[in-house]
Amino acid sequence: MPRTVPEGHGPVRYGPPAPDPGLPVLPELAAVLAASAGRAHTEPPGGSPALLDAAAGYWRRRGLPSERGQLAAASGAQPLLCAVIAAVGGDVLLPRPCTAWCPPQARLLGRQSFHVPTPAECGGVPDPYALLETVRRVRAEGGDPRLLVLSVADDPTATVPPPEVLHATVEAALGEGLHIVSDETWRDTLHHPGQTVLIGPAEMVPQQVTVLTDLVGAFLPADWPAAVARFPDTAEGAALRARALDVLTVLGSSVAAPVAAAAAYALGEPAEVSERLTAAVRLHARVAEAVHRTLLTAGAFARAPQAGRHLYADFGPLRDALAARGVSDAMELEDHLTERLGMPVPGGHRFGDELGALRARIPVGPLLGTDSGQRLAGLTAPDPLELPHVERALSGLAGALGEWGIPCSNEVESLGKRADAQRMEPPR
């Protein structure tokens, strides 16, 4: 990962990469893309009928009635969110921490973005009372907040908000006249879907919410950019979609035809796609739980990961040990962990957290192996933690933390007691 603030360059182009799945491309997806590579036509702005119909079916299966005329597609979540921000107008409210690529979209458009602390239970959604106070303050200072972007399966914190917390935040936002964008990129990567309840705001108030899904979260490789959005089925939603399509047209942000074919195939959720996703989520969850144990044992704080393929850790309790190694803020923590672990470990400042907070997002994908054979082995192993290459990777992580002078081991006999006792103020 490039340095945080290289000489002579701005910070936006050096944002962190999306969490790497650490797995080869599904052969069936690669075959669909290859079969479409010879197409001479271009995809229309906003997506082809085939892609939009596939997206509509995807949302219908998740309890959100959708029609082609409500939807739009783009070459990634960034231009799609940029188009929505431009269409809504005004300033943007974001949780702290938030997805790294959200604030630059507002800055690009000359809009202000304001971070709101998250509640103790989770990340991804602002605390409702803090949201109300932030809106009041911004308006008192002459701002024009109109849009709230939240996430029900969050990057970076890998948490899912309890329905009652989300409901309170949604009620507060609607009471202030805010339009809501729900980033649901990671909703299909719940580690324990039978135990975690995920309800999106569009299921609560479908007329006031735009849902955005980046397909690199669950279905496509990061190098095949495609994202879809579902606008409210109202006259206002239709006008919002039309303005967003104008922006996407100006940006030239159409999905490449071969990628669109692969995206439509994946959104149809054939058996091979669903089976790979289920196996990948199981693998990421198992390794993430081991990383979580290692972090707790080392003395760091981290909420238990519930979705995605990463964790968000607070190394504040290890501040003295880190300071002895020249690490005093999130930028230095990022450099230290990235160099020591040999994989991208973006600091919390990338996600809107305060620079002085020693927080970082730990990816799971790089721990799954160094070649396709090793990575695929984890999908079918009865216990991937027993694979030699995964065991070595976790031991390396434990060793890196142990170098800070904190005893660290993957064998944690008292983990349950420690997790129950750990009722700290979580990263915000």
Coordinates of N, CA and C in Angstrom, one line a residue, residues 141-310:
E141 N -24.3 26.8 11.7 CA -23.1 27.4 11.1 C -23.2 27.7 9.6
G142 N -24.4 27.6 9.1 CA -24.7 27.9 7.7 C -24.6 26.7 6.7
G143 N -24.4 25.5 7.2 CA -24.3 24.3 6.4 C -25.7 23.9 5.9
D144 N -25.7 22.9 5.0 CA -26.9 22.4 4.4 C -26.9 20.9 4.3
P145 N -27.0 20.2 5.5 CA -27.0 18.8 5.5 C -28.2 18.2 4.8
R146 N -28.0 17.3 3.8 CA -29.2 16.7 3.1 C -29.1 15.2 3.0
L147 N -27.9 14.6 3.2 CA -27.7 13.2 2.9 C -26.9 12.5 4.0
L148 N -27.4 11.4 4.4 CA -26.8 10.5 5.4 C -26.4 9.2 4.7
V149 N -25.1 8.9 4.7 CA -24.6 7.6 4.2 C -24.3 6.7 5.4
L150 N -24.9 5.6 5.4 CA -24.7 4.6 6.5 C -24.4 3.2 5.9
S151 N -24.0 2.3 6.8 CA -23.7 0.9 6.3 C -24.2 -0.1 7.3
V152 N -25.0 -1.0 6.8 CA -25.6 -2.0 7.7 C -24.7 -3.3 7.9
A153 N -23.7 -3.4 7.1 CA -22.6 -4.4 7.3 C -21.4 -3.6 7.0
D154 N -20.7 -3.2 8.0 CA -19.8 -2.0 7.9 C -18.4 -2.4 7.5
D155 N -17.8 -1.6 6.6 CA -16.4 -1.4 6.4 C -16.1 0.0 6.9
P156 N -15.3 0.1 7.9 CA -14.2 -0.8 8.3 C -14.5 -1.7 9.5
T157 N -15.6 -1.5 10.3 CA -15.6 -2.1 11.6 C -16.1 -3.6 11.6
A158 N -16.6 -4.0 10.4 CA -17.1 -5.4 10.3 C -18.2 -5.8 11.2
T159 N -19.0 -4.8 11.6 CA -20.1 -5.0 12.5 C -21.5 -4.8 11.8
V160 N -22.5 -5.2 12.4 CA -23.9 -5.1 11.9 C -24.7 -4.4 13.0
P161 N -25.4 -3.3 12.7 CA -26.1 -2.6 13.8 C -27.4 -3.4 14.2
P162 N -27.6 -3.4 15.5 CA -28.9 -4.1 15.9 C -30.1 -3.3 15.3
P163 N -31.2 -4.0 15.0 CA -32.3 -3.3 14.3 C -32.8 -2.1 15.1
E164 N -32.8 -2.2 16.5 CA -33.4 -1.1 17.2 C -32.5 0.2 17.2
V165 N -31.1 -0.1 17.1 CA -30.2 1.0 16.9 C -30.4 1.7 15.5
L166 N -30.4 0.9 14.5 CA -30.6 1.4 13.2 C -31.9 2.1 13.1
H167 N -33.0 1.6 13.6 CA -34.3 2.3 13.6 C -34.3 3.7 14.2
A168 N -33.6 3.8 15.3 CA -33.5 5.1 16.0 C -32.7 6.1 15.1
T169 N -31.7 5.6 14.5 CA -30.9 6.5 13.6 C -31.7 6.9 12.4
V170 N -32.4 6.0 11.8 CA -33.2 6.3 10.6 C -34.3 7.3 11.0
E171 N -35.0 7.1 12.1 CA -36.0 8.0 12.6 C -35.4 9.4 12.8
A172 N -34.3 9.5 13.4 CA -33.6 10.8 13.6 C -33.3 11.5 12.2
A173 N -32.8 10.7 11.3 CA -32.4 11.2 10.0 C -33.7 11.7 9.2
L174 N -34.7 10.9 9.2 CA -35.9 11.3 8.5 C -36.6 12.5 9.1
G175 N -36.5 12.6 10.5 CA -37.1 13.8 11.2 C -36.4 15.1 10.8
E176 N -35.1 15.0 10.4 CA -34.4 16.1 9.9 C -34.4 16.3 8.4
G177 N -35.2 15.5 7.7 CA -35.3 15.7 6.3 C -34.2 15.2 5.5
L178 N -33.4 14.3 6.0 CA -32.2 13.8 5.3 C -32.6 12.6 4.4
H179 N -32.0 12.5 3.2 CA -32.2 11.3 2.4 C -31.1 10.4 2.9
I180 N -31.4 9.1 2.8 CA -30.5 8.1 3.3 C -29.9 7.2 2.2
V181 N -28.6 7.0 2.2 CA -28.0 6.1 1.3 C -27.5 4.9 2.2
S182 N -28.0 3.7 1.9 CA -27.6 2.6 2.7 C -26.6 1.7 1.9
D183 N -25.3 1.8 2.3 CA -24.3 1.0 1.6 C -24.4 -0.5 2.1
E184 N -24.8 -1.4 1.3 CA -25.0 -2.8 1.7 C -24.1 -3.7 0.9
T185 N -22.9 -3.2 0.7 CA -21.9 -4.0 0.0 C -21.6 -5.3 0.6
W186 N -21.6 -5.3 2.0 CA -21.1 -6.5 2.7 C -22.3 -7.3 3.3
R187 N -23.5 -7.0 2.9 CA -24.6 -7.7 3.6 C -24.7 -9.2 3.3
D188 N -24.1 -9.7 2.2 CA -24.1 -11.1 1.9 C -22.9 -11.8 2.4
T189 N -22.2 -11.2 3.3 CA -21.0 -11.8 3.9 C -21.1 -12.0 5.4
L190 N -22.3 -12.1 5.9 CA -22.5 -12.3 7.4 C -21.8 -13.6 7.8
H191 N -21.0 -13.5 8.9 CA -20.3 -14.7 9.3 C -21.2 -15.8 9.9
H192 N -22.3 -15.3 10.6 CA -23.2 -16.3 11.2 C -24.6 -15.8 10.9
P193 N -25.1 -16.0 9.7 CA -26.4 -15.5 9.3 C -27.6 -15.9 10.2
G194 N -27.4 -17.1 10.8 CA -28.5 -17.6 11.7 C -28.5 -16.9 13.0
Q195 N -27.4 -16.2 13.3 CA -27.4 -15.5 14.6 C -27.4 -14.0 14.5
T196 N -27.0 -13.5 13.4 CA -27.0 -12.0 13.2 C -28.2 -11.5 12.4
V197 N -28.9 -10.6 13.0 CA -30.1 -10.1 12.3 C -29.7 -8.8 11.5
L198 N -29.8 -8.8 10.2 CA -29.5 -7.7 9.4 C -30.8 -7.2 8.7
I199 N -31.1 -6.0 9.0 CA -32.3 -5.3 8.4 C -31.8 -4.0 7.9
G200 N -32.0 -3.7 6.6 CA -31.6 -2.5 6.0 C -32.7 -1.4 6.2
P201 N -32.3 -0.1 6.1 CA -33.2 1.0 6.3 C -34.3 1.0 5.2
A202 N -34.0 0.5 4.0 CA -35.0 0.4 3.0 C -36.1 -0.5 3.3
E203 N -35.9 -1.5 4.1 CA -36.9 -2.4 4.6 C -37.8 -1.7 5.7
M204 N -37.3 -0.7 6.3 CA -38.1 0.1 7.3 C -38.9 1.2 6.6
V205 N -38.2 2.0 5.8 CA -38.8 3.1 5.2 C -38.4 3.2 3.7
P206 N -39.0 2.3 2.9 CA -38.6 2.1 1.5 C -38.7 3.4 0.6
Q207 N -39.5 4.4 1.0 CA -39.7 5.5 0.2 C -38.6 6.6 0.4
Q208 N -37.8 6.4 1.4 CA -36.8 7.5 1.7 C -35.3 7.0 1.6
V209 N -35.1 5.8 1.1 CA -33.7 5.3 1.1 C -33.3 4.8 -0.3
T210 N -32.1 5.2 -0.6 CA -31.4 4.6 -1.8 C -30.4 3.6 -1.3
V211 N -30.4 2.4 -1.9 CA -29.6 1.3 -1.5 C -28.5 1.2 -2.5
L212 N -27.2 1.0 -2.0 CA -26.1 0.9 -2.9 C -25.3 -0.4 -2.6
T213 N -25.0 -1.1 -3.6 CA -24.2 -2.4 -3.4 C -23.0 -2.4 -4.4
D214 N -21.8 -2.5 -3.9 CA -20.7 -2.7 -4.7 C -20.5 -4.2 -4.8
L215 N -20.4 -4.8 -6.0 CA -20.4 -6.2 -6.2 C -19.1 -6.8 -5.9
V216 N -18.0 -6.0 -5.6 CA -16.8 -6.6 -5.2 C -16.9 -7.1 -3.7
G217 N -17.9 -6.7 -3.0 CA -18.0 -7.2 -1.7 C -18.3 -8.7 -1.6
A218 N -19.1 -9.2 -2.4 CA -19.5 -10.6 -2.3 C -19.3 -11.4 -3.6
F219 N -19.4 -10.7 -4.8 CA -19.5 -11.5 -6.0 C -18.3 -11.4 -7.0
L220 N -17.7 -10.2 -7.1 CA -16.7 -10.0 -8.2 C -15.4 -9.7 -7.6
P221 N -14.3 -9.9 -8.4 CA -13.0 -9.5 -8.0 C -12.9 -8.0 -8.1
A222 N -12.0 -7.4 -7.3 CA -11.8 -6.0 -7.2 C -11.5 -5.3 -8.5
D223 N -10.9 -6.1 -9.4 CA -10.5 -5.5 -10.8 C -11.6 -5.5 -11.8
W224 N -12.8 -6.0 -11.4 CA -14.0 -6.0 -12.2 C -15.0 -5.1 -11.6
P225 N -14.8 -3.8 -11.7 CA -15.6 -2.8 -11.0 C -17.1 -2.8 -11.5
A226 N -18.0 -3.0 -10.6 CA -19.4 -2.9 -10.9 C -20.2 -2.7 -9.6
A227 N -21.1 -1.7 -9.6 CA -22.0 -1.5 -8.5 C -23.4 -1.1 -9.0
V228 N -24.4 -1.4 -8.1 CA -25.8 -1.1 -8.5 C -26.4 -0.3 -7.4
A229 N -27.4 0.5 -7.7 CA -28.1 1.3 -6.8 C -29.6 1.1 -7.0
R230 N -30.4 1.1 -5.9 CA -31.9 1.0 -6.0 C -32.4 2.2 -5.4
F231 N -33.2 3.0 -6.2 CA -33.8 4.2 -5.8 C -35.2 4.0 -5.3
P232 N -35.7 4.9 -4.5 CA -37.1 4.7 -4.0 C -38.1 4.7 -5.2
D233 N -39.2 3.9 -5.0 CA -40.2 3.8 -6.0 C -41.2 5.0 -5.8
T234 N -40.8 6.2 -6.0 CA -41.6 7.4 -5.9 C -41.2 8.4 -6.9
A235 N -42.1 9.4 -7.1 CA -41.7 10.5 -8.1 C -40.4 11.1 -7.7
E236 N -40.2 11.4 -6.4 CA -38.9 12.0 -6.0 C -37.7 11.0 -6.3
G237 N -38.0 9.7 -6.0 CA -36.9 8.7 -6.3 C -36.6 8.7 -7.8
A238 N -37.6 8.8 -8.7 CA -37.4 8.7 -10.1 C -36.6 10.0 -10.5
A239 N -36.9 11.1 -10.0 CA -36.2 12.3 -10.3 C -34.7 12.2 -9.8
L240 N -34.5 11.7 -8.7 CA -33.2 11.5 -8.1 C -32.4 10.5 -9.0
R241 N -33.0 9.5 -9.5 CA -32.3 8.5 -10.4 C -32.0 9.2 -11.7
A242 N -32.9 10.0 -12.2 CA -32.6 10.7 -13.5 C -31.4 11.6 -13.4
R243 N -31.4 12.4 -12.3 CA -30.2 13.3 -12.1 C -28.9 12.5 -11.9
A244 N -29.0 11.4 -11.2 CA -27.8 10.5 -11.0 C -27.3 10.0 -12.4
L245 N -28.3 9.6 -13.2 CA -27.9 9.1 -14.5 C -27.2 10.1 -15.4
D246 N -27.7 11.4 -15.2 CA -27.0 12.5 -15.9 C -25.5 12.6 -15.5
V247 N -25.3 12.5 -14.2 CA -23.9 12.6 -13.7 C -23.1 11.4 -14.2
L248 N -23.7 10.2 -14.2 CA -22.9 9.0 -14.6 C -22.6 9.1 -16.1
T249 N -23.5 9.7 -16.9 CA -23.2 9.9 -18.3 C -22.1 10.8 -18.5
V250 N -22.1 11.9 -17.8 CA -21.0 12.9 -17.9 C -19.6 12.3 -17.5
L251 N -19.7 11.4 -16.4 CA -18.5 10.8 -16.0 C -18.0 9.6 -16.9
G252 N -18.9 9.2 -17.8 CA -18.6 8.0 -18.6 C -18.4 6.8 -17.8
S253 N -19.2 6.7 -16.7 CA -19.0 5.6 -15.8 C -19.9 4.4 -16.1
S254 N -19.8 3.9 -17.3 CA -20.6 2.7 -17.7 C -19.8 1.4 -17.3
V255 N -20.5 0.4 -17.0 CA -19.8 -0.9 -16.7 C -19.3 -1.5 -18.0
A256 N -18.1 -2.0 -18.0 CA -17.6 -2.6 -19.2 C -18.4 -3.8 -19.5
A257 N -18.7 -4.0 -20.8 CA -19.6 -5.1 -21.3 C -19.3 -6.5 -20.7
P258 N -18.0 -6.9 -20.8 CA -17.7 -8.2 -20.2 C -18.0 -8.3 -18.7
V259 N -17.6 -7.2 -18.0 CA -17.9 -7.2 -16.6 C -19.4 -7.2 -16.3
A260 N -20.1 -6.5 -17.1 CA -21.6 -6.4 -16.9 C -22.2 -7.8 -17.1
A261 N -21.7 -8.6 -18.0 CA -22.2 -9.9 -18.2 C -21.9 -10.8 -17.0
A262 N -20.6 -10.7 -16.5 CA -20.3 -11.5 -15.3 C -21.1 -11.0 -14.1
A263 N -21.4 -9.7 -14.0 CA -22.1 -9.2 -12.9 C -23.6 -9.7 -12.9
A264 N -24.2 -9.7 -14.1 CA -25.6 -10.2 -14.3 C -25.6 -11.7 -13.9
Y265 N -24.6 -12.4 -14.3 CA -24.6 -13.8 -14.0 C -24.5 -14.0 -12.5
A266 N -23.6 -13.3 -11.8 CA -23.4 -13.4 -10.4 C -24.7 -13.0 -9.6
L267 N -25.3 -11.9 -10.1 CA -26.5 -11.5 -9.4 C -27.7 -12.4 -9.5
G268 N -27.6 -13.3 -10.5 CA -28.6 -14.3 -10.7 C -28.5 -15.4 -9.6
E269 N -27.3 -15.5 -9.0 CA -27.0 -16.4 -7.9 C -27.2 -17.9 -8.3
P270 N -26.6 -18.3 -9.3 CA -26.6 -19.7 -9.7 C -25.9 -20.5 -8.6
A271 N -26.0 -21.8 -8.6 CA -25.6 -22.7 -7.5 C -24.1 -22.5 -7.3
E272 N -23.3 -22.4 -8.3 CA -21.8 -22.4 -8.1 C -21.4 -21.1 -7.5
V273 N -22.1 -20.0 -7.8 CA -21.8 -18.7 -7.2 C -22.2 -18.7 -5.7
S274 N -23.4 -19.2 -5.4 CA -23.8 -19.3 -4.0 C -22.9 -20.2 -3.2
E275 N -22.5 -21.3 -3.8 CA -21.7 -22.3 -3.0 C -20.3 -21.6 -2.7
R276 N -19.7 -21.0 -3.7 CA -18.4 -20.3 -3.5 C -18.6 -19.2 -2.4
L277 N -19.6 -18.4 -2.5 CA -19.8 -17.4 -1.5 C -20.0 -18.0 -0.1
T278 N -20.8 -19.0 0.0 CA -21.0 -19.6 1.4 C -19.6 -20.2 1.9
A279 N -18.9 -20.8 1.1 CA -17.6 -21.4 1.5 C -16.6 -20.3 1.8
A280 N -16.6 -19.2 1.0 CA -15.6 -18.1 1.3 C -16.0 -17.4 2.6
V281 N -17.2 -17.2 2.8 CA -17.6 -16.5 4.1 C -17.3 -17.3 5.3
R282 N -17.5 -18.6 5.2 CA -17.2 -19.6 6.3 C -15.7 -19.5 6.5
L283 N -14.9 -19.5 5.5 CA -13.4 -19.4 5.7 C -13.0 -18.1 6.3
H284 N -13.5 -17.0 5.7 CA -13.1 -15.7 6.2 C -13.5 -15.5 7.7
A285 N -14.7 -16.0 8.0 CA -15.2 -15.9 9.4 C -14.3 -16.7 10.4
R286 N -13.9 -17.9 10.0 CA -13.0 -18.7 10.8 C -11.7 -18.1 11.1
V287 N -11.1 -17.5 10.1 CA -9.8 -16.9 10.2 C -9.9 -15.6 11.0
A288 N -11.0 -14.8 10.7 CA -11.2 -13.6 11.4 C -11.4 -13.8 12.9
E289 N -12.1 -14.9 13.3 CA -12.2 -15.2 14.7 C -10.9 -15.4 15.3
A290 N -10.0 -16.1 14.6 CA -8.7 -16.4 15.2 C -7.9 -15.1 15.3
V291 N -8.0 -14.2 14.3 CA -7.3 -12.9 14.4 C -7.8 -12.1 15.6
H292 N -9.1 -12.2 15.8 CA -9.8 -11.5 16.9 C -9.2 -12.0 18.2
R293 N -9.1 -13.3 18.3 CA -8.5 -13.8 19.6 C -7.1 -13.4 19.8
T294 N -6.3 -13.3 18.7 CA -4.9 -12.9 18.8 C -4.9 -11.4 19.3
L295 N -5.7 -10.6 18.7 CA -5.7 -9.2 19.1 C -6.1 -9.0 20.6
L296 N -7.1 -9.7 21.0 CA -7.5 -9.6 22.4 C -6.4 -10.1 23.3
T297 N -5.7 -11.1 23.0 CA -4.7 -11.7 23.8 C -3.5 -10.7 23.9
A298 N -3.3 -10.0 22.8 CA -2.2 -9.0 22.8 C -2.5 -7.7 23.6
G299 N -3.8 -7.6 24.0 CA -4.1 -6.4 24.8 C -4.8 -5.3 24.0
A300 N -5.1 -5.6 22.7 CA -5.8 -4.6 21.8 C -7.3 -4.8 22.0
F301 N -8.0 -3.8 21.6 CA -9.5 -3.8 21.6 C -10.0 -4.1 20.2
A302 N -11.0 -4.8 20.1 CA -11.7 -5.0 18.8 C -13.0 -5.6 19.0
R303 N -14.0 -5.1 18.3 CA -15.3 -5.8 18.3 C -15.2 -7.1 17.5
A304 N -16.0 -8.1 17.9 CA -16.0 -9.3 17.2 C -16.5 -9.1 15.8
P305 N -15.8 -9.5 14.8 CA -16.3 -9.3 13.4 C -17.5 -10.1 13.1
Q306 N -18.5 -9.4 12.4 CA -19.7 -10.1 12.1 C -19.9 -10.2 10.6
A307 N -19.2 -9.5 9.8 CA -19.3 -9.6 8.3 C -18.0 -9.2 7.7
G308 N -17.9 -9.5 6.4 CA -16.8 -9.0 5.6 C -15.6 -9.9 5.8
R309 N -14.4 -9.4 5.4 CA -13.1 -10.1 5.5 C -12.0 -9.2 6.1
H310 N -12.3 -8.6 7.3 CA -11.4 -7.7 7.9 C -11.9 -7.5 9.4

